Amino acid sequence: MLDIKDIKIGVIGLGYVGLPLAVEFGKKYPVVGFELHKKRLEELHSGYDSRKEIEPEELKAATLLSFSCDEKDIKSCNVYIIAVPTPIDRYKKPDLSFLISASEIVGRCLKPGNIVIYESTVYPGCTEEDCVLILEKISGLKYNKEFLVGYSPERINPGDKKHSLTNVIKVTSGSTPEAADFIDNLYKSIVTAGTFKASSIKVAEAAKVIENTQRDINIALINELAIIFNRIGINTKEVLDAASSKWNFLPFRPGLVGGHCIGVDPYYLTHKAQELGYHPEIILAGRRLNDNMGKYVADNVVKLMLKKKKHVFESKILILGLTFKENCADIRNTRVIDIISELNGYGADIDVHDPWASPEEALEEYGISLCIAPEKKTYDAVILAVSHEQFINTGIESIQEYCKEMPLVYDVKGAFPIDTVAGQL
């Protein structure tokens, strides 16, 4: 077994998960951050994270961290941490292409005595049933005899400076008791909040997917309640505030459910369940409801416009926010796109403004040219889709000024008082 004092870590993938890991480990151990995207490497070499998750001084503090896109630079590593995206495809099935590619890269570098740790979200069994087979095939080494494997699911919350890598308990696991102990101690050395050592890799994998599945189902319930309360004619936020006065009421809020975790992870669990002959009901029902909330918002805006005798066809509508959540640059799986698609179907002309989102990424991912500076008195309606601090700080009066005559602002997030906007979820 490796001595923790002699390790050299290779972190594969320098996104929202991999970069914080590389930085924290790079303060204590030699680390090579491996990333294939040249533009990403260039900005990190210059000491800048365009995703605004890691500050320049934090990057500078990781004095033992280097970056590379060359496999030969990670061949000297003896611990590999794979932190690549695990999205879903157009049919809502797990897309393991990034995970497979990363496993092949590590397999070409693997040597006897090495340890490979996976952080990417997967279905229970994926690490040992899919990834290990690739490692064995490419390296020619035997699992649990010549190399060991672990799984420590990421708990990164983009845009959240309070719940960062080091102050959130880290679940760990290993393919043998010795591997589990080593991996647990490795993460303990950087995670001040401590660790939770799971009994097996499958248990750790399952814990990850149910964390977000539970949240998804809870939000789906609140979204359904919002639809009901809207028909009754009462404000959802006021109902939830009243209910929250009870000590055990869970304070979830309605909204769009996207991003790299909550809107994706349940499909990994349901995929495995269906593979085993069980068709999940509650999980998929929650997913269907949450996936339809963008259409629901768009339909509500259209109804409000018609009530105010505003033509929807060829109208100009401004959407504030594209990222999947507030104060975050991540546009992966954003459900704001559903609002845009639905309104486009009505023949509306849509402008999207988001001070956090990358214009290049928005264009590449969704074909959207972001509006950098929307003009006042230009739009028939404004939708506050994401409650970035910039929008909240500017105030509702300033947002209303984007409208031509009668202000029509639809507040998806319930960020402003109900009597100042035309509608809310």
Coordinates of C-alpha atoms in Angstrom, one line a residue:
M1 CA 0.0 0.0 0.0
L2 CA 1.2 3.5 -0.8
D3 CA 2.5 5.7 1.9
I4 CA 0.5 9.0 1.9
K5 CA 3.7 10.9 2.1
D6 CA 4.9 9.5 -1.2
I7 CA 1.9 10.1 -3.4
K8 CA 1.7 12.1 -6.6
I9 CA -1.8 12.8 -7.7
G10 CA -3.2 13.1 -11.2
V11 CA -6.6 14.8 -11.4
I12 CA -8.4 14.1 -14.7
G13 CA -10.8 16.8 -15.6
L14 CA -10.5 20.4 -14.4
G15 CA -14.1 21.5 -14.3
Y16 CA -16.4 22.5 -11.4
V17 CA -15.3 19.3 -9.5
G18 CA -11.8 18.6 -10.6
L19 CA -10.3 22.1 -10.2
P20 CA -11.2 22.5 -6.5
L21 CA -9.8 19.1 -5.9
A22 CA -6.5 19.8 -7.7
V23 CA -6.2 23.1 -5.9
E24 CA -6.7 21.7 -2.4
F25 CA -4.5 18.7 -2.9
G26 CA -2.0 20.9 -4.6
K27 CA -1.4 22.8 -1.4
K28 CA -0.1 19.6 0.3
Y29 CA 1.0 17.1 -2.4
P30 CA 2.4 17.1 -5.9
V31 CA -0.5 17.3 -8.3
V32 CA -0.9 17.3 -12.1
G33 CA -4.2 18.6 -13.3
F34 CA -5.0 17.0 -16.6
E35 CA -7.3 18.8 -19.0
L36 CA -7.8 18.3 -22.8
H37 CA -9.4 21.6 -23.5
K38 CA -6.5 23.9 -24.5
K39 CA -8.4 27.2 -23.8
R40 CA -9.2 26.0 -20.2
L41 CA -5.5 25.1 -19.7
E42 CA -4.4 28.5 -21.0
E43 CA -6.6 30.4 -18.5
L44 CA -5.5 28.2 -15.6
H45 CA -1.9 28.7 -16.5
S46 CA -2.5 32.4 -16.4
G47 CA -4.0 32.0 -12.9
Y48 CA -7.6 32.6 -13.8
D49 CA -10.8 30.5 -13.5
S50 CA -13.4 31.8 -15.9
R51 CA -16.1 29.9 -14.0
K52 CA -15.5 32.1 -11.0
E53 CA -15.3 29.1 -8.6
I54 CA -11.6 29.5 -7.6
E55 CA -10.1 32.9 -6.9
P56 CA -6.7 33.7 -8.3
E57 CA -5.1 33.8 -4.8
E58 CA -6.4 30.2 -4.2
L59 CA -4.8 29.0 -7.5
K60 CA -1.6 30.7 -6.4
A61 CA -1.7 29.0 -3.0
A62 CA -1.6 25.6 -4.6
T63 CA 2.2 25.7 -5.1
L64 CA 2.6 22.0 -5.8
L65 CA 0.0 22.0 -8.6
S66 CA 0.8 22.0 -12.3
F67 CA -1.4 21.7 -15.4
S68 CA -1.0 19.6 -18.6
C69 CA -2.8 18.1 -21.5
D70 CA 0.0 15.6 -22.2
E71 CA -0.4 12.0 -20.9
K72 CA 3.3 11.7 -20.3
D73 CA 3.0 14.3 -17.6
I74 CA 0.7 12.1 -15.5
K75 CA 2.6 8.8 -16.0
S76 CA 4.6 9.5 -12.9
C77 CA 1.5 9.8 -10.7
N78 CA 0.5 6.9 -8.4
V79 CA -3.0 8.2 -7.4
Y80 CA -5.5 9.1 -10.1
I81 CA -8.7 11.0 -9.4
I82 CA -11.2 11.0 -12.3
A83 CA -13.6 14.0 -12.1
V84 CA -15.3 14.3 -15.5
P85 CA -18.9 15.0 -16.5
T86 CA -21.5 12.3 -16.6
P87 CA -24.4 13.8 -18.5
I88 CA -27.5 12.2 -20.1
D89 CA -28.1 11.9 -23.8
R90 CA -31.1 13.1 -25.8
Y91 CA -33.0 10.0 -24.7
K92 CA -32.3 10.7 -21.0
K93 CA -29.9 7.7 -20.8
P94 CA -26.6 7.9 -19.0
D95 CA -23.8 9.2 -21.3
L96 CA -20.6 7.6 -20.1
S97 CA -18.4 8.7 -23.0
F98 CA -16.3 11.2 -20.9
L99 CA -15.9 8.5 -18.1
I100 CA -14.8 5.9 -20.6
S101 CA -12.3 8.2 -22.2
A102 CA -10.9 9.2 -18.9
S103 CA -10.6 5.6 -17.8
E104 CA -8.7 4.8 -21.0
I105 CA -6.3 7.7 -20.4
V106 CA -5.6 6.5 -16.9
G107 CA -5.4 2.9 -18.1
R108 CA -2.5 3.8 -20.4
C109 CA -0.7 5.3 -17.4
L110 CA -1.5 2.8 -14.7
K111 CA 1.3 0.9 -12.9
P112 CA 1.3 -1.8 -10.3
G113 CA 0.5 -0.4 -6.8
N114 CA -1.5 2.6 -8.2
I115 CA -4.9 3.7 -6.9
V116 CA -7.7 5.1 -9.1
I117 CA -10.5 7.1 -7.4
Y118 CA -13.7 8.1 -9.3
E119 CA -15.7 11.2 -8.3
S120 CA -18.1 11.4 -11.2
T121 CA -21.8 10.7 -10.6
V122 CA -22.7 7.2 -11.8
Y123 CA -25.3 4.5 -11.1
P124 CA -24.6 1.9 -8.4
G125 CA -22.2 -0.7 -9.9
C126 CA -20.8 1.4 -12.7
T127 CA -17.3 1.9 -11.2
E128 CA -16.6 -1.8 -10.8
E129 CA -18.8 -3.2 -13.6
D130 CA -17.8 -0.7 -16.3
C131 CA -14.8 1.5 -15.4
V132 CA -12.6 -1.2 -13.8
L133 CA -13.0 -3.4 -16.9
I134 CA -11.6 -0.6 -19.0
L135 CA -8.7 -0.1 -16.6
E136 CA -7.8 -3.8 -16.7
K137 CA -8.1 -4.1 -20.5
I138 CA -5.9 -1.0 -21.2
S139 CA -3.3 -1.5 -18.5
G140 CA -3.1 -5.3 -18.6
L141 CA -3.1 -5.2 -14.8
K142 CA -5.4 -7.1 -12.4
Y143 CA -8.0 -5.4 -10.3
N144 CA -7.4 -5.6 -6.5
K145 CA -4.1 -7.4 -7.1
E146 CA -2.0 -4.9 -9.0
F147 CA -4.2 -1.8 -8.7
L148 CA -6.9 -0.6 -6.4
V149 CA -10.0 1.5 -6.9
G150 CA -12.1 3.9 -4.9
Y151 CA -15.2 6.0 -5.2
S152 CA -15.7 9.4 -3.5
P153 CA -18.8 11.2 -4.9
E154 CA -18.4 14.9 -5.5
R155 CA -20.6 17.3 -3.5
I156 CA -19.6 20.5 -5.3
N157 CA -22.4 23.1 -5.4
P158 CA -21.4 25.7 -8.1
G159 CA -21.7 29.3 -7.0
D160 CA -21.9 28.3 -3.3
K161 CA -18.9 29.7 -1.4
K162 CA -20.3 28.5 2.0
H163 CA -20.5 24.8 1.2
S164 CA -17.1 24.3 -0.4
L165 CA -15.0 21.2 -0.9
T166 CA -13.2 21.4 2.4
N167 CA -16.2 22.1 4.7
V168 CA -18.6 19.5 3.5
I169 CA -18.4 15.9 4.8
K170 CA -16.9 13.7 2.1
V171 CA -18.1 10.2 1.5
T172 CA -15.3 7.7 0.7
S173 CA -15.0 4.1 -0.3
G174 CA -12.5 1.6 -1.6
S175 CA -12.3 -1.8 -3.4
T176 CA -10.6 -3.4 -0.4
P177 CA -10.4 -2.5 3.3
E178 CA -6.9 -1.2 2.8
A179 CA -7.9 0.9 -0.2
A180 CA -10.9 2.3 1.8
D181 CA -8.6 3.3 4.7
F182 CA -6.0 4.9 2.4
I183 CA -8.6 6.9 0.4
D184 CA -10.4 8.0 3.6
N185 CA -7.2 9.2 5.1
L186 CA -6.2 11.0 1.8
Y187 CA -9.5 13.0 1.8
K188 CA -9.3 13.6 5.5
S189 CA -6.0 15.4 4.9
I190 CA -7.8 18.2 3.0
V191 CA -11.5 18.1 4.1
T192 CA -11.7 19.8 7.5
A193 CA -15.4 18.8 7.8
G194 CA -14.3 15.1 7.9
T195 CA -15.3 12.0 6.0
F196 CA -17.8 9.2 6.0
K197 CA -16.4 5.9 5.0
A198 CA -19.0 3.8 3.2
S199 CA -19.1 0.1 3.5
S200 CA -18.6 -0.4 -0.3
I201 CA -18.2 1.4 -3.6
K202 CA -21.8 0.6 -4.6
V203 CA -23.1 2.1 -1.3
A204 CA -21.1 5.3 -2.0
E205 CA -22.4 5.4 -5.6
A206 CA -26.0 4.9 -4.5
A207 CA -25.7 7.6 -1.8
K208 CA -24.7 10.1 -4.4
V209 CA -27.6 9.5 -6.7
I210 CA -30.2 9.5 -4.0
E211 CA -29.0 12.8 -2.5
N212 CA -30.1 14.6 -5.6
T213 CA -33.0 12.3 -6.4
Q214 CA -34.5 13.2 -3.1
R215 CA -34.1 16.9 -3.7
D216 CA -35.6 16.5 -7.2
I217 CA -38.7 14.8 -5.9
N218 CA -39.2 17.4 -3.1
I219 CA -39.0 20.3 -5.6
A220 CA -41.4 18.4 -8.0
L221 CA -43.9 18.3 -5.1
I222 CA -43.6 22.1 -4.5
N223 CA -43.8 22.8 -8.3
E224 CA -47.0 20.8 -8.4
L225 CA -48.4 22.7 -5.4
A226 CA -47.5 25.9 -7.2
I227 CA -49.6 24.9 -10.2
I228 CA -52.5 24.1 -7.9
F229 CA -52.2 27.3 -5.9
N230 CA -52.0 29.3 -9.1
R231 CA -55.4 27.9 -10.1
I232 CA -56.9 28.5 -6.7
G233 CA -55.6 32.1 -6.9
I234 CA -53.3 32.2 -3.9
N235 CA -49.6 33.0 -3.8
T236 CA -47.3 30.0 -3.4
K237 CA -44.6 31.8 -1.5
E238 CA -47.1 33.0 1.1
V239 CA -48.4 29.5 1.6
L240 CA -44.9 28.1 2.0
D241 CA -44.0 30.8 4.4
A242 CA -47.0 29.9 6.5
A243 CA -46.3 26.2 6.4
S244 CA -42.6 26.8 7.2
S245 CA -43.7 28.0 10.7
K246 CA -43.9 24.3 11.6
W247 CA -40.6 22.9 12.9
N248 CA -40.4 19.9 10.5
F249 CA -41.7 21.5 7.3
L250 CA -39.0 21.3 4.6
P251 CA -38.4 24.7 3.1
F252 CA -38.2 23.9 -0.6
R253 CA -39.3 26.4 -3.2
P254 CA -40.7 26.0 -6.8
G255 CA -38.5 26.6 -9.8
L256 CA -36.7 25.3 -12.8
V257 CA -34.6 22.2 -12.1
G258 CA -31.5 21.9 -14.2
G259 CA -27.8 21.7 -13.8
H260 CA -25.3 18.9 -13.7
C261 CA -26.8 17.0 -10.7
I262 CA -30.4 17.4 -9.7
G263 CA -31.8 17.3 -13.2
V264 CA -29.5 14.4 -14.3
D265 CA -28.7 12.1 -11.4
P266 CA -32.2 10.6 -11.1
Y267 CA -31.9 9.2 -14.6
Y268 CA -28.8 7.3 -13.6
L269 CA -30.7 5.5 -10.8
T270 CA -33.8 4.8 -13.0
H271 CA -31.5 3.5 -15.7
K272 CA -30.1 0.9 -13.3
A273 CA -33.5 0.1 -11.9
Q274 CA -35.0 -0.5 -15.4
E275 CA -31.9 -2.7 -16.3
L276 CA -32.9 -4.8 -13.3
G277 CA -36.5 -5.1 -14.3
Y278 CA -38.0 -2.5 -12.1
H279 CA -39.8 0.6 -13.5
P280 CA -39.6 3.5 -11.0
E281 CA -42.8 5.5 -10.6
I282 CA -42.3 8.3 -8.1
I283 CA -38.8 9.3 -9.4
L284 CA -39.8 9.5 -13.1
A285 CA -43.1 11.3 -12.2
G286 CA -41.1 13.9 -10.4
R287 CA -38.7 14.2 -13.4
R288 CA -41.5 14.6 -15.9
L289 CA -43.1 17.3 -13.8
N290 CA -39.9 19.3 -13.3
D291 CA -38.9 19.0 -16.9
N292 CA -42.3 20.6 -17.9
M293 CA -41.9 23.7 -15.7
G294 CA -40.2 25.8 -18.4
K295 CA -43.3 25.2 -20.7
Y296 CA -45.5 26.1 -17.7
V297 CA -43.7 29.4 -17.1
A298 CA -43.9 30.3 -20.8
D299 CA -47.6 29.5 -21.0
N300 CA -48.2 31.7 -17.9
V301 CA -46.3 34.6 -19.5
V302 CA -48.3 34.3 -22.7
K303 CA -51.6 34.3 -20.8
L304 CA -50.5 37.4 -18.9
M305 CA -49.6 39.2 -22.1
L306 CA -53.0 38.3 -23.7
K307 CA -54.8 39.6 -20.6
K308 CA -53.0 42.9 -21.1
K309 CA -53.9 42.9 -24.8
K310 CA -50.2 42.4 -25.9
H311 CA -49.7 40.5 -29.1
V312 CA -47.4 37.5 -28.5
F313 CA -46.5 36.9 -32.2
E314 CA -43.5 39.1 -33.0
S315 CA -43.4 40.5 -29.5
K316 CA -40.1 41.2 -27.9
I317 CA -39.4 39.4 -24.6
L318 CA -36.3 39.8 -22.4
I319 CA -35.2 36.8 -20.3
L320 CA -32.9 37.7 -17.4
G321 CA -30.6 34.7 -16.6
L322 CA -29.5 31.6 -18.6
T323 CA -27.4 29.7 -16.1
F324 CA -29.0 26.8 -14.2
K325 CA -28.9 28.7 -10.9
E326 CA -28.1 32.1 -9.4
N327 CA -24.6 33.6 -9.0
C328 CA -23.0 30.8 -11.1
A329 CA -21.6 30.6 -14.6
D330 CA -22.7 27.0 -15.2
I331 CA -25.1 26.7 -18.2
R332 CA -25.1 22.9 -18.3
N333 CA -28.6 21.4 -18.6
T334 CA -30.2 24.8 -17.9
R335 CA -34.0 24.6 -18.1
V336 CA -34.3 28.3 -19.0
I337 CA -33.8 26.9 -22.5
D338 CA -37.3 25.4 -22.3
I339 CA -38.9 28.8 -21.7
I340 CA -37.0 30.2 -24.7
S341 CA -38.0 27.3 -27.0
E342 CA -41.7 27.5 -26.0
L343 CA -41.8 31.3 -26.5
N344 CA -40.0 30.9 -29.9
G345 CA -42.8 28.5 -30.8
Y346 CA -45.3 31.4 -30.2
G347 CA -43.3 33.5 -32.7
A348 CA -41.9 35.8 -30.0
D349 CA -38.5 37.5 -30.4
I350 CA -36.3 36.6 -27.4
D351 CA -33.3 38.4 -26.0
V352 CA -31.3 36.7 -23.2
H353 CA -29.2 38.7 -20.8
D354 CA -26.9 37.0 -18.2
P355 CA -23.8 38.7 -16.7
W356 CA -22.5 35.3 -15.4
A357 CA -22.8 33.2 -18.5
S358 CA -20.0 32.9 -21.1
P359 CA -21.2 34.3 -24.4
E360 CA -19.0 31.8 -26.2
E361 CA -20.5 28.8 -24.3
A362 CA -24.1 30.0 -24.7
L363 CA -23.6 30.3 -28.5
E364 CA -21.8 26.9 -28.8
E365 CA -24.1 25.0 -26.5
Y366 CA -27.5 26.5 -27.3
G367 CA -27.0 28.7 -30.3
I368 CA -28.0 31.8 -28.2
S369 CA -26.3 35.1 -28.7
L370 CA -26.4 36.8 -25.4
C371 CA -27.7 40.4 -25.2
I372 CA -24.9 42.2 -23.3
A373 CA -26.8 45.4 -22.6
P374 CA -30.6 45.3 -23.0
E375 CA -32.2 48.6 -23.9
K376 CA -34.8 50.2 -21.7
K377 CA -38.5 50.6 -22.9
T378 CA -38.0 47.9 -25.5
Y379 CA -39.8 44.8 -24.4
D380 CA -43.3 43.6 -24.2
A381 CA -42.5 41.3 -21.2
V382 CA -39.5 40.5 -19.0
I383 CA -38.9 37.1 -17.3
L384 CA -36.6 37.0 -14.3
A385 CA -35.5 33.4 -14.8
V386 CA -32.4 33.4 -12.6
S387 CA -32.1 35.5 -9.5
H388 CA -28.5 36.6 -9.9
E389 CA -27.3 39.2 -7.3
Q390 CA -26.9 41.8 -10.1
F391 CA -30.7 41.5 -10.9
I392 CA -31.8 41.6 -7.3
N393 CA -29.5 44.6 -6.5
T394 CA -30.7 46.6 -9.4
G395 CA -34.3 46.4 -8.1
I396 CA -37.7 45.7 -9.5
E397 CA -38.2 49.3 -10.7
S398 CA -35.1 49.1 -12.9
I399 CA -36.2 45.8 -14.3
Q400 CA -39.7 47.2 -15.1
E401 CA -38.0 49.9 -17.1
Y402 CA -37.1 47.4 -19.8
C403 CA -40.8 47.2 -20.7
K404 CA -42.3 49.5 -23.3
E405 CA -45.5 50.7 -21.6
M406 CA -47.3 48.7 -19.0
P407 CA -44.7 46.7 -17.0
L408 CA -45.0 43.0 -17.3
V409 CA -42.4 41.2 -15.2
Y410 CA -42.8 37.4 -14.5
D411 CA -40.7 36.4 -11.5
V412 CA -39.8 32.7 -11.7
K413 CA -37.8 32.8 -8.5
G414 CA -40.1 34.8 -6.3
A415 CA -37.3 37.2 -5.7
F416 CA -39.5 40.3 -5.4
P417 CA -42.8 41.1 -3.6
I418 CA -45.8 39.6 -5.4
D419 CA -47.5 43.0 -5.7
T420 CA -44.6 44.4 -7.7
V421 CA -44.6 41.8 -10.5
A422 CA -47.2 40.4 -12.9
G423 CA -46.8 36.8 -11.9
Q424 CA -44.7 34.3 -10.0
L425 CA -44.4 30.5 -9.8

